[in-house]
Structures are given as C-alpha cells and as structure tokens.
Coordinates of C-alpha atoms in Angstrom, one line a residue:
Chain A
M61 CA 0.0 0.0 0.0
Q62 CA 2.8 2.5 0.9
G63 CA 4.2 2.4 -2.6
T64 CA 1.1 4.0 -4.0
M65 CA 0.3 6.2 -1.0
E66 CA 2.1 9.1 -2.4
T67 CA 0.5 12.6 -2.2
V68 CA 2.0 14.6 -5.1
V69 CA 1.6 18.3 -5.0
S70 CA 3.3 20.9 -7.2
S71 CA 3.9 24.5 -8.2
A72 CA 4.6 25.6 -11.7
N73 CA 8.3 24.4 -11.4
R74 CA 8.6 22.1 -8.4
T75 CA 7.0 18.8 -7.3
V76 CA 6.8 17.7 -3.7
V77 CA 5.9 14.1 -2.8
I78 CA 4.6 13.3 0.6
R79 CA 4.9 9.5 1.4
P80 CA 5.0 7.3 4.4
N81 CA 8.5 6.7 5.9
G82 CA 9.8 9.4 3.5
P83 CA 11.4 12.7 4.6
T84 CA 9.2 14.8 6.7
I85 CA 7.6 17.6 4.6
L86 CA 7.0 20.9 6.3
M87 CA 4.0 23.0 5.6
G88 CA 4.8 26.6 6.6
E89 CA 1.9 28.0 8.7
R90 CA 2.8 31.6 9.0
I91 CA 0.8 33.2 6.2
N92 CA -2.4 33.2 8.3
P93 CA -3.7 36.4 10.0
S94 CA -5.1 34.5 13.0
G95 CA -3.4 36.0 16.0
K96 CA -0.9 37.9 13.8
K97 CA -1.7 41.7 13.9
D98 CA 1.1 42.8 11.5
L99 CA 0.2 40.3 8.8
A100 CA -3.5 41.0 9.2
Q101 CA -2.7 44.7 8.7
A102 CA -0.5 44.0 5.7
L103 CA -3.3 41.9 4.1
V104 CA -5.9 44.7 4.7
N105 CA -3.4 47.2 3.1
E106 CA -2.8 44.8 0.2
D107 CA 1.0 45.1 1.2
F108 CA 2.0 42.1 -0.9
D109 CA 5.7 42.8 -0.3
Y110 CA 5.2 42.0 3.3
V111 CA 3.4 38.8 2.5
C112 CA 6.0 37.7 -0.1
K113 CA 8.8 38.3 2.4
E114 CA 7.1 36.0 4.9
A115 CA 6.9 33.5 2.1
R116 CA 10.5 33.7 1.2
T117 CA 11.6 33.6 4.8
Q118 CA 9.6 30.4 5.5
V119 CA 11.1 28.7 2.5
A120 CA 14.6 29.7 3.5
E121 CA 13.8 28.2 6.9
G122 CA 12.9 24.9 5.4
A123 CA 9.2 25.0 4.4
D124 CA 8.4 22.6 1.5
I125 CA 4.9 23.9 1.1
L126 CA 3.2 27.1 2.2
D127 CA -0.2 27.5 3.7
I128 CA -2.1 30.6 2.4
N129 CA -5.0 31.9 4.6
V130 CA -6.3 35.4 4.2
G131 CA -9.4 35.1 6.4
I132 CA -10.1 38.5 7.9
T133 CA -13.4 40.0 8.8
G134 CA -14.5 42.7 6.4
V135 CA -12.2 41.9 3.4
D136 CA -13.3 40.6 0.0
E137 CA -11.7 37.3 0.7
P138 CA -11.9 35.8 -2.8
A139 CA -10.2 38.8 -4.4
L140 CA -7.6 39.0 -1.7
M141 CA -6.8 35.3 -1.9
K142 CA -6.5 35.5 -5.7
A143 CA -4.0 38.5 -5.4
V144 CA -2.0 36.8 -2.6
V145 CA -1.7 33.5 -4.3
T146 CA -0.6 35.2 -7.5
H147 CA 2.0 37.3 -5.7
V148 CA 3.3 34.4 -3.6
M149 CA 3.6 32.1 -6.7
A150 CA 5.8 34.7 -8.3
A151 CA 7.9 35.1 -5.1
V152 CA 8.6 31.4 -4.3
D153 CA 8.5 28.2 -6.2
V154 CA 7.1 25.8 -3.5
P155 CA 3.6 24.3 -3.8
L156 CA 0.9 26.1 -1.9
C157 CA -1.9 24.9 0.4
L158 CA -5.0 27.0 -0.3
D159 CA -6.7 27.6 3.1
S160 CA -10.1 29.0 3.5
S161 CA -13.5 28.1 5.0
S162 CA -15.1 29.6 1.9
S163 CA -15.5 27.3 -1.1
Q164 CA -15.9 30.5 -3.2
T165 CA -12.5 31.7 -2.1
L166 CA -11.0 28.2 -2.8
A167 CA -12.6 28.2 -6.3
V168 CA -11.2 31.5 -7.2
A169 CA -7.7 30.6 -5.9
L170 CA -7.9 27.4 -7.9
E171 CA -8.5 29.3 -11.1
V172 CA -5.2 31.2 -10.8
Y173 CA -3.0 28.4 -9.2
Q174 CA -0.4 26.9 -11.4
G175 CA 0.3 23.3 -10.6
R176 CA -1.5 20.9 -8.1
P177 CA -2.1 22.5 -4.8
L178 CA -3.4 21.2 -1.5
I179 CA -6.9 22.5 -0.4
N180 CA -7.3 23.1 3.2
S181 CA -9.8 21.6 4.1
V182 CA -12.7 19.2 3.9
K183 CA -14.6 18.1 6.9
A184 CA -17.0 15.1 7.5
D185 CA -20.2 17.1 7.5
E186 CA -22.5 17.0 4.4
A187 CA -22.1 20.6 3.5
S188 CA -18.3 20.4 3.4
L189 CA -18.3 17.0 1.6
D190 CA -20.8 18.3 -0.9
T191 CA -18.9 21.5 -1.8
I192 CA -15.2 20.7 -1.3
L193 CA -14.9 17.2 -2.8
P194 CA -16.3 18.3 -6.2
L195 CA -13.6 21.1 -6.2
V196 CA -10.9 18.5 -5.4
K197 CA -12.2 16.3 -8.2
R198 CA -12.6 18.9 -10.8
H199 CA -9.1 20.5 -10.3
N200 CA -7.4 17.2 -9.4
T201 CA -6.0 18.6 -6.3
A202 CA -4.9 17.1 -3.0
V203 CA -6.9 17.9 0.1
I204 CA -6.4 18.1 3.8
A205 CA -9.3 16.2 5.6
L206 CA -10.5 17.1 9.2
P207 CA -12.3 14.3 11.0
M208 CA -15.0 16.6 12.6
D209 CA -18.5 17.2 11.5
E210 CA -21.5 19.5 12.3
K211 CA -21.3 18.2 15.9
G212 CA -17.7 19.4 16.3
I213 CA -14.5 17.5 17.1
P214 CA -15.1 14.1 18.6
A215 CA -13.5 13.8 22.0
D216 CA -12.3 10.3 21.4
A217 CA -9.9 8.7 18.9
R218 CA -12.2 6.0 17.6
S219 CA -14.8 8.6 16.7
R220 CA -12.3 10.7 14.8
L221 CA -11.2 7.5 12.9
R222 CA -14.8 6.9 12.0
L223 CA -15.1 10.4 10.5
A224 CA -11.8 10.1 8.8
R225 CA -13.0 6.9 7.1
K226 CA -16.2 8.6 6.1
I227 CA -14.3 11.4 4.3
I228 CA -12.2 8.8 2.5
E229 CA -15.1 6.7 1.4
R230 CA -17.0 9.7 0.1
A231 CA -13.9 10.8 -1.8
E232 CA -13.4 7.3 -3.2
A233 CA -17.0 7.3 -4.3
L234 CA -16.1 10.3 -6.5
A235 CA -13.0 8.4 -7.8
I236 CA -10.7 10.7 -5.8
P237 CA -7.9 8.4 -4.8
R238 CA -7.1 8.0 -1.2
S239 CA -3.6 9.1 -1.9
H240 CA -4.9 12.6 -2.6
I241 CA -6.1 12.9 1.0
V242 CA -3.9 14.2 3.8
M243 CA -5.5 13.6 7.2
D244 CA -5.3 15.9 10.1
A245 CA -5.9 14.1 13.5
L246 CA -6.7 17.5 15.0
A247 CA -4.4 18.9 17.8
M248 CA -6.2 20.7 20.6
S249 CA -4.9 22.6 23.6
V250 CA -3.7 20.6 26.6
G251 CA -4.4 23.8 28.6
A252 CA -8.2 23.3 28.0
E253 CA -8.2 19.5 28.3
G254 CA -5.4 17.5 29.8
D255 CA -6.0 14.4 27.6
A256 CA -6.0 16.4 24.4
G257 CA -2.5 15.5 23.4
R258 CA -2.8 11.8 24.1
I259 CA -6.1 11.5 22.2
T260 CA -4.5 13.2 19.2
L261 CA -1.5 10.9 19.3
K262 CA -3.9 7.9 19.6
T263 CA -5.9 9.1 16.6
I264 CA -2.7 9.5 14.5
G265 CA -1.8 5.9 15.3
L266 CA -5.3 4.6 14.3
I267 CA -5.3 6.5 11.0
K268 CA -1.9 5.2 10.2
R269 CA -2.8 1.6 11.0
H270 CA -6.3 1.5 9.5
L271 CA -6.3 4.1 6.7
G272 CA -2.6 4.4 5.7
V273 CA -2.9 8.0 4.4
N274 CA -0.4 10.7 4.8
Q275 CA -1.0 12.9 7.8
T276 CA -0.6 16.6 8.7
L277 CA -1.1 18.2 12.0
G278 CA -1.5 21.8 13.3
V279 CA 1.0 21.0 16.0
S280 CA 1.0 24.4 17.8
N281 CA -2.6 24.1 18.7
V282 CA -1.5 21.8 21.5
S283 CA 0.0 24.7 23.5
F284 CA -2.7 27.3 23.0
G285 CA -3.1 29.3 26.2
V286 CA -0.1 27.7 28.0
P287 CA 3.2 29.5 28.6
N288 CA 6.5 28.6 26.8
R289 CA 4.7 27.2 23.8
G290 CA 7.8 26.4 21.9
L291 CA 8.8 23.7 24.5
L292 CA 5.4 21.9 24.2
N293 CA 5.3 22.2 20.4
T294 CA 8.8 20.7 20.1
A295 CA 8.0 17.7 22.3
F296 CA 4.6 17.1 20.7
L297 CA 6.0 17.3 17.2
S298 CA 8.5 14.6 17.9
M299 CA 5.8 12.4 19.3
A300 CA 3.4 13.1 16.4
L301 CA 6.1 12.3 13.8
A302 CA 6.9 9.1 15.6
A303 CA 3.1 8.2 15.7
G304 CA 2.7 8.8 11.9
V305 CA 2.4 12.4 10.9
N306 CA 4.7 13.1 7.9
C307 CA 3.7 16.6 6.7
P308 CA 3.1 18.8 9.8
M309 CA 1.8 22.3 9.6
V310 CA 4.3 24.3 11.5
D311 CA 6.4 27.5 12.0
P312 CA 9.5 26.2 10.1
A313 CA 11.7 28.5 12.2
Q314 CA 10.9 26.4 15.3
V315 CA 11.3 22.9 13.9
R316 CA 14.2 20.5 13.8
R317 CA 12.8 17.8 11.6
L318 CA 16.1 16.2 10.5
A319 CA 16.8 14.8 14.0
A320 CA 13.4 13.2 14.2
D321 CA 13.8 11.8 10.7
L322 CA 17.1 10.3 11.6
V323 CA 16.0 8.5 14.7
L324 CA 12.8 7.3 13.0
G325 CA 14.9 5.7 10.1
H326 CA 13.6 8.1 7.5
D327 CA 17.1 9.4 6.6
P328 CA 19.1 6.5 5.1
Y329 CA 22.8 6.7 6.1
A330 CA 22.0 9.9 7.9
G331 CA 22.5 11.6 4.6
R332 CA 20.4 14.6 5.0
Y333 CA 21.3 15.0 8.8
L334 CA 25.0 15.0 8.0
K335 CA 24.8 17.3 5.0
D336 CA 23.0 19.8 7.2
Y337 CA 25.5 19.4 10.0
R338 CA 28.4 20.0 7.6
R339 CA 26.7 23.3 6.6
G340 CA 26.8 24.2 10.3
R341 CA 23.1 23.9 11.0
T342 CA 21.7 20.5 11.9
G343 CA 18.3 19.7 12.8
Chain B
M166 CA -3.3 -3.7 36.2
Q167 CA -1.9 -0.2 36.4
G168 CA -2.9 0.3 39.9
T169 CA -0.5 -2.5 41.0
M170 CA 2.2 -1.8 38.5
E171 CA 4.1 0.5 40.8
T172 CA 7.9 0.2 41.2
V173 CA 8.8 1.5 44.7
V174 CA 12.4 2.4 45.3
S175 CA 13.7 4.3 48.3
S176 CA 16.7 5.8 50.1
A177 CA 16.9 6.0 53.9
N178 CA 14.6 9.0 53.8
R179 CA 12.8 9.2 50.5
T180 CA 10.6 7.0 48.5
V181 CA 10.1 7.3 44.7
V182 CA 7.2 5.6 43.0
I183 CA 7.4 4.7 39.3
R184 CA 4.0 4.2 37.7
P185 CA 2.4 4.1 34.3
N186 CA 0.9 7.4 33.4
G187 CA 2.5 9.0 36.5
P188 CA 5.1 11.8 36.4
T189 CA 8.2 10.9 34.4
I190 CA 11.0 9.8 36.8
L191 CA 14.5 10.8 35.8
M192 CA 17.4 8.5 36.5
G193 CA 20.6 10.6 36.4
E194 CA 23.2 8.7 34.3
R195 CA 26.3 10.9 34.9
I196 CA 28.0 8.8 37.7
N197 CA 29.5 6.4 35.2
P198 CA 33.1 6.6 34.1
S199 CA 32.4 5.4 30.6
G200 CA 33.6 8.1 28.2
K201 CA 34.2 10.5 31.1
K202 CA 37.9 11.0 31.8
D203 CA 37.6 13.4 34.7
L204 CA 35.2 11.2 36.6
A205 CA 37.3 8.1 35.8
Q206 CA 40.3 9.9 37.3
A207 CA 38.3 11.0 40.4
L208 CA 37.2 7.4 41.0
V209 CA 40.8 6.1 40.6
N210 CA 42.0 8.8 43.1
E211 CA 39.1 8.0 45.4
D212 CA 38.1 11.7 45.2
F213 CA 34.7 11.3 46.6
D214 CA 34.1 15.0 46.9
Y215 CA 34.1 15.1 43.1
V216 CA 31.6 12.2 42.9
C217 CA 29.3 13.7 45.5
K218 CA 29.3 17.1 43.8
E219 CA 28.2 15.3 40.6
A220 CA 25.5 13.6 42.6
R221 CA 24.3 16.9 44.1
T222 CA 24.3 18.7 40.8
Q223 CA 22.2 16.0 39.1
V224 CA 19.6 16.1 41.9
A225 CA 19.5 19.9 41.6
E226 CA 18.9 19.5 37.9
G227 CA 15.9 17.2 38.6
A228 CA 17.2 13.7 38.9
D229 CA 14.9 11.5 41.0
I230 CA 17.2 8.5 41.2
L231 CA 21.0 8.3 40.5
D232 CA 22.7 5.5 38.7
I233 CA 26.1 4.6 40.3
N234 CA 28.6 2.8 38.1
V235 CA 32.3 2.6 39.0
G236 CA 33.4 0.1 36.4
I237 CA 37.0 1.0 35.5
T238 CA 39.7 -1.5 34.5
G239 CA 42.3 -2.1 37.3
V240 CA 40.3 -0.8 40.3
D241 CA 39.0 -3.0 43.1
E242 CA 35.4 -2.5 41.9
P243 CA 33.5 -4.0 45.0
A244 CA 35.5 -1.8 47.4
L245 CA 35.2 1.3 45.3
M246 CA 31.4 0.7 44.8
K247 CA 31.0 0.3 48.5
A248 CA 32.8 3.6 49.2
V249 CA 31.0 5.6 46.5
V250 CA 27.6 4.3 47.5
T251 CA 28.3 5.2 51.1
H252 CA 29.5 8.7 50.3
V253 CA 26.7 9.5 47.8
M254 CA 24.0 8.3 50.3
A255 CA 25.4 10.8 52.7
A256 CA 25.5 13.5 50.1
V257 CA 22.0 13.3 48.6
D258 CA 18.8 11.6 49.7
V259 CA 17.5 10.2 46.4
P260 CA 17.3 6.4 45.8
L261 CA 20.2 4.9 43.9
C262 CA 20.5 2.5 41.1
L263 CA 23.5 0.2 41.7
D264 CA 25.0 -0.5 38.3
S265 CA 27.6 -3.1 37.7
S266 CA 28.2 -6.2 35.5
S267 CA 29.7 -7.9 38.5
S268 CA 27.4 -9.6 40.9
Q269 CA 30.0 -9.5 43.6
T270 CA 30.1 -5.7 43.3
L271 CA 26.3 -5.6 43.4
A272 CA 26.3 -7.8 46.5
V273 CA 28.7 -5.6 48.4
A274 CA 26.8 -2.5 47.5
L275 CA 23.6 -4.1 48.6
E276 CA 25.1 -4.7 52.0
V277 CA 25.7 -1.0 52.7
Y278 CA 22.7 0.3 50.9
Q279 CA 19.9 1.9 53.1
G280 CA 16.4 1.6 51.5
R281 CA 15.3 -0.3 48.4
P282 CA 17.6 0.3 45.4
L283 CA 17.3 -0.5 41.8
I284 CA 19.8 -3.1 40.5
N285 CA 21.2 -2.4 37.0
S286 CA 20.8 -5.0 35.5
V287 CA 19.6 -8.5 34.8
K288 CA 19.7 -10.0 31.2
A289 CA 17.9 -12.9 29.7
D290 CA 20.9 -15.3 29.7
E291 CA 21.1 -18.1 32.1
A292 CA 24.2 -16.8 33.9
S293 CA 22.6 -13.5 34.6
L294 CA 19.3 -14.9 35.5
D295 CA 20.9 -17.3 37.9
T296 CA 23.1 -14.8 39.7
I297 CA 21.1 -11.5 39.7
L298 CA 17.5 -12.6 40.3
P299 CA 18.5 -14.3 43.7
L300 CA 20.1 -11.0 44.8
V301 CA 16.9 -9.2 43.8
K302 CA 14.9 -11.7 45.7
R303 CA 17.1 -11.8 48.9
H304 CA 17.3 -8.0 49.2
N305 CA 13.8 -7.2 47.9
T306 CA 15.1 -4.7 45.4
A307 CA 13.8 -3.5 42.1
V308 CA 15.8 -4.4 39.0
I309 CA 16.4 -3.1 35.5
A310 CA 15.9 -5.9 32.9
L311 CA 17.6 -6.0 29.5
P312 CA 16.0 -8.1 26.8
M313 CA 19.3 -9.5 25.5
D314 CA 21.1 -12.8 26.0
E315 CA 24.3 -14.7 25.3
K316 CA 23.6 -14.1 21.6
G317 CA 23.5 -10.3 22.1
I318 CA 20.7 -7.8 21.4
P319 CA 18.0 -9.1 19.0
A320 CA 17.7 -7.0 15.9
D321 CA 13.9 -7.1 15.9
A322 CA 11.3 -6.0 18.4
R323 CA 9.3 -9.2 18.7
S324 CA 12.5 -11.1 19.8
R325 CA 13.2 -8.5 22.4
L326 CA 9.7 -8.8 23.7
R327 CA 10.3 -12.6 23.9
L328 CA 13.4 -12.1 26.0
A329 CA 11.6 -9.5 28.2
R330 CA 8.9 -12.0 28.9
K331 CA 11.4 -14.7 29.7
I332 CA 13.0 -12.5 32.4
I333 CA 9.7 -11.7 33.9
E334 CA 8.6 -15.3 34.0
R335 CA 11.8 -16.3 35.6
A336 CA 11.4 -13.5 38.2
E337 CA 7.8 -14.4 38.9
A338 CA 8.9 -18.1 39.4
L339 CA 11.0 -16.8 42.3
A340 CA 8.0 -14.8 43.6
I341 CA 9.6 -11.6 42.5
P342 CA 6.6 -9.5 41.5
R343 CA 6.5 -8.1 38.0
S344 CA 6.2 -4.6 39.5
H345 CA 9.8 -4.9 40.7
I346 CA 11.0 -5.1 37.2
V347 CA 11.8 -2.0 35.0
M348 CA 12.4 -3.0 31.4
D349 CA 14.9 -1.3 29.1
A350 CA 14.0 -1.8 25.4
L351 CA 17.6 -1.1 24.5
A352 CA 18.5 2.0 22.5
M353 CA 21.3 1.6 19.9
S354 CA 22.9 4.1 17.6
V355 CA 21.2 5.2 14.5
G356 CA 24.7 6.0 13.3
A357 CA 25.4 2.4 13.2
E358 CA 22.0 1.1 12.0
G359 CA 19.4 3.4 10.5
D360 CA 16.5 1.4 11.9
A361 CA 17.7 1.2 15.4
G362 CA 15.5 4.0 16.7
R363 CA 12.4 2.7 15.1
I364 CA 12.9 -0.8 16.4
T365 CA 13.5 0.5 19.9
L366 CA 10.2 2.5 19.8
K367 CA 8.4 -0.5 18.6
T368 CA 9.8 -2.6 21.3
I369 CA 8.7 -0.1 23.9
G370 CA 5.2 -0.2 22.5
L371 CA 5.1 -4.0 22.6
I372 CA 6.4 -4.2 26.2
K373 CA 3.8 -1.6 27.2
R374 CA 0.9 -3.5 25.5
H375 CA 1.9 -7.0 26.4
L376 CA 3.8 -6.8 29.7
G377 CA 2.7 -3.5 31.2
V378 CA 5.8 -3.0 33.3
N379 CA 7.5 0.3 33.9
Q380 CA 10.2 1.2 31.4
T381 CA 13.6 2.9 31.4
L382 CA 15.8 3.6 28.4
G383 CA 19.4 4.7 28.0
V384 CA 18.2 7.4 25.6
S385 CA 21.6 8.9 24.6
N386 CA 22.8 5.6 23.1
V387 CA 20.7 6.6 20.1
S388 CA 23.1 9.3 19.0
F389 CA 26.4 7.5 19.7
G390 CA 28.9 8.5 16.9
V391 CA 26.6 11.1 15.4
P392 CA 27.2 14.9 15.7
N393 CA 25.0 17.2 17.7
R394 CA 23.9 14.4 19.9
G395 CA 21.6 16.6 22.1
L396 CA 19.2 17.3 19.2
L397 CA 18.8 13.5 18.6
N398 CA 18.5 12.7 22.2
T399 CA 15.8 15.3 22.8
A400 CA 13.7 14.1 19.8
F401 CA 14.1 10.5 20.8
L402 CA 13.3 11.1 24.4
S403 CA 10.0 12.6 23.5
M404 CA 9.1 9.7 21.3
A405 CA 10.2 7.2 23.8
L406 CA 8.0 8.8 26.6
A407 CA 5.0 8.9 24.2
A408 CA 5.6 5.2 23.5
G409 CA 5.7 4.1 27.1
V410 CA 9.0 4.9 28.8
N411 CA 8.4 6.5 32.2
C412 CA 11.8 6.5 34.0
P413 CA 14.5 7.2 31.3
M414 CA 18.2 7.1 32.1
V415 CA 19.4 10.5 31.1
D416 CA 21.7 13.5 31.7
P417 CA 19.1 15.5 33.7
A418 CA 20.7 18.8 32.6
Q419 CA 19.6 18.0 29.0
V420 CA 16.0 17.0 29.7
R421 CA 12.7 18.9 29.7
R422 CA 10.4 16.3 31.0
L423 CA 7.5 18.6 32.1
A424 CA 6.6 19.6 28.6
A425 CA 6.4 15.9 27.5
D426 CA 4.3 15.0 30.7
L427 CA 1.9 17.8 30.0
V428 CA 1.3 16.9 26.4
L429 CA 0.9 13.2 27.3
G430 CA -1.7 14.0 30.0
H431 CA 0.5 12.9 32.8
D432 CA 0.3 16.4 34.6
P433 CA -3.3 17.0 35.7
Y434 CA -4.3 20.7 35.3
A435 CA -0.7 21.4 34.2
G436 CA 0.1 21.7 37.9
R437 CA 3.8 20.8 37.7
Y438 CA 4.4 22.6 34.4
L439 CA 2.9 25.9 35.7
K440 CA 4.6 25.6 39.0
D441 CA 7.9 25.3 37.2
Y442 CA 7.1 28.1 34.8
R443 CA 6.3 30.4 37.8
R444 CA 9.7 29.7 39.2
G445 CA 11.1 30.9 35.8
R446 CA 12.3 27.5 34.6
T447 CA 9.8 25.4 32.7
G448 CA 10.3 22.1 31.0

C-alpha cells in the first residue's frame, strides 16, 4: 500500500511528494492572519511585499509547502486570496496549500493556481463534503481532511477515525484516490483538556494503522493558552512524527525535523542530517 | 493492572514511585566513568568530593534517582562501589541505582545500601538470571531488565519482547513481583544502524501493551557516533516517553520532561508545568 500512498503536489516548477516513511515535509503555517496583527494589517493594506517576504523567509527556513490563509473579517476574501496567491507564486516556487473556510474563495484561488495545490480543508459534514470534494475532483488537487462534523470535534480517537474513514469513502465514491487525501488528526490545547495531546496521538496511530494515508497536524494548537509554547510544540511534534504524521503544519523556524527523521529511520545513512551538519546547521 | 504496577524504590529518607501514566521519573546517568575522563580519574583517586558534587548537581537538575557505576579497568570494583555508595548516600537523599556487570560488586553495594535500590541489570541469559535474580529476591530490590542474552541484542522488536517476557517469567517463578522489574527496550545508535530508533520504539510499544511493566531507556545511546547528539536525544526522548518509557536514564541537565508530561496527559491541570514556569524555569 505504501508504494502508492504518495501525495503529489506541485507549483509551476517544483513537485513535492509526501509519502509514508519518506522525509518529513514541512508546511509553513505563518501566512495566516489569525493571531498575527502585523500580517493582518498587511493583508488589509494589500501590502504584498510583506506577504511575499514572509513566504521567502519560511522557504529559507525549510518550508516545503506554504499554507495561504487570508481570512479576515471585512475583506473581500476571494479577491484578496487571488491576489496573494498570484504574488506568492511569483515570489517562491514551492507548492501552496489554499486555506479557506469559503468554497468560493477556494474556487477563485484554484483558477489562478499553477500546478497541483493542497486544499485546506474538507470536513466530514455533508455541507463540506458536498462543496469541497467536487472542487478537489474537478481540479485534481490534494486535500487536507479534518475528522470533525457539524457536531464538532469528537472527544475520542475512535470517533475521529470513523469520521476520517467517512471522508475517504466519500472521496473514493467520486473516484478521488485515497492518496490525494492528507488527514489531520486535530491537535487541541492541553491547557483546555489534559487528555487532548494523548487523544490526538492515539488518533494518528489509528489513522496510520487503519487508513494508511499521509498525515498533517496543526502542531502548535497543543500549546494554545499555555506558557512557553515552543517547548510543548517541540515535544509534541517529535511524538506526532513518531506516531505517523509526515507533513506537519508548523512554523518552520521552530522545527528541527532532521533529528526526528534520523531517529525514525527516515534518513538513510544519515545523509540529510550529516549534510545539514556540515553546513553548520543541523536539525 | 496499572494500579498495582508500581515500582517503589527508596533511600533512607525518600521514596520514589514509578508508575504508568505517572510523572516521568528521571534517572541521572552521569556517575558512570564510561567516556568521562575526569570522573574516571576522580574514581581512581578516590576523590569522593568530586563524585558527591556530581550527585548533588544532578539532583539539583531534577534527577529523582541516581545511577552509580564505577566500572574501571584495574580498580577493586567492589570496594570502590561500596565507598562511592556510602558517600553518595550521605550527600543526597534520592534512591540509587546500583550499576555493575559484576554480581560481587552488586552484593557488596547491597550490604551497605539503606532503603530499596534498583539493580542495574539482569539479562535474559542463564548466567545473569541465575546470579542476579536471587540477589533481587534476597534484598527485595527492584531491577532493570535488558531483553538480550548470550547471543546479544535481538535485531527485531518481537524477539526483544520474547526475552523481556522470559526475564519476567523467571522472576515471577521466584516470587519476585513483575512490578519490581523495570524494562529497558535497549536504545542503539542510528549512526550504526538506521532502523535502530524505530525498532526500539516498537519494542517499547510491545512491552507496554503485552507486559505492562515500567520502562527505562538509555536514551543517549541513540546518538552515539553522530554529531549534535543533544538534538537527537531530545527528539528520541519525547518519542520514547510517548511510546511508554516512564523512567528514562538521562543527563538531567539536558532534559525537559515537564513539557512531555503535559502533552501526554501525565500532569493534571498542568500543575507541575505551571509551578515550574512560575519559578522561571519550565520544562
């Protein structure tokens, strides 16, 4: 199964392959105005230089894919998304992950996108399945799937697995291959619920064992509302990678993926780790 | 099962309980001359002030238990072990882990030890089982068990599980309760064998699922011979704790266990994490 479980995404000039036991692929999370005043202001001002600089910085820090979210109250989101995607495509050559809760915004972004993007995201409720999966099908994209529905995020791992399976079955019914789906087991804050981290890790393990798809995770959600977030994020990322996540959504500046890949056997002969070390970086 | 799977160790004045889903217990590894020239020289010189300072420092850094190993070629190991244990017991009040490949050295150390120590270690070969388990039984100690035998360390996780089970069965045949056994899934260098980390993590998971005993791990072995060892050790420790290790053998100066405990749900209401944070430390 693993041989065919490759999620292929691309920009105009570059292809990125996400695969089980392959190198960890980093999705850069920073182009998202949530909780970021300066970026939000830049988006409102249509200051695309600011946004493109953030894109270049994340790529320099190791991001393989960039998430693009421009969701701010009061803006014309489809128009802004179209402009940002166009500018970021010109600034960097990594594939993009088009991130919006609005299917109209996603549709507009897909019209200008060059290559095969990720769409972020489809959920297990009927409204989402009915609007997002046809977009995925029509544009032959990959898609991030969230195992939650109109009732919210299930508290237990088995229920999340059930919703994950539901999304995959609905996609396959539209002849969207399972390999185009990247599951997100949903990280939630341990500050709000002490078992949140453990339940997410268990969900990741179940998805890996029963569904075999590639997995992302919004790692930093685990530390929301808790001090010294970086410490928690770092520990949780290592655990999530060991459990089965292979394309986490992260701040690339805070991540040392090569150490994790080496200890997990995803870096044959320590080739990438040692190359990085010789450049004076490592991690 | 978890309610009774408590490993209780003690010094004259302090008791430490190792239990599944409890706080991570740190065993300080630094009193061991292997690869440490200054400590080796201090031991040869019977410079017990040096050794006691190292003991105090590790406790200040968070060690709950201290490993004591004085194995140097050419010294009278039983006499040196007896002296070091006596001095360290006077210097710090944490329980000790008596670490020697010589049963005679262990026997001498057990004579002077006050409380219930850990013995490090028993293996699955007949010679070890026949000499170490009777010591464990007679002195009512806890013991670290290594799933290896006269043929060495099995390359695969299932074989290590089989040897782990063999040790437990032999102990139980002597009426040594399973809760007195702390298993070590055996970390080996990813520099020598790329799959080493993954096999160790799989072994930890199998031991947790099938045997339920508490687990230690010599985490830093994973990075032997590879540059920037701390990075690898940190990532591997998080993964090992998530897989089931709860009393790792580590350099306490390099470990941030509280972050791992919080994300794993082993720190109710983030009590220990927040207390540490308010003291200006955290981790």
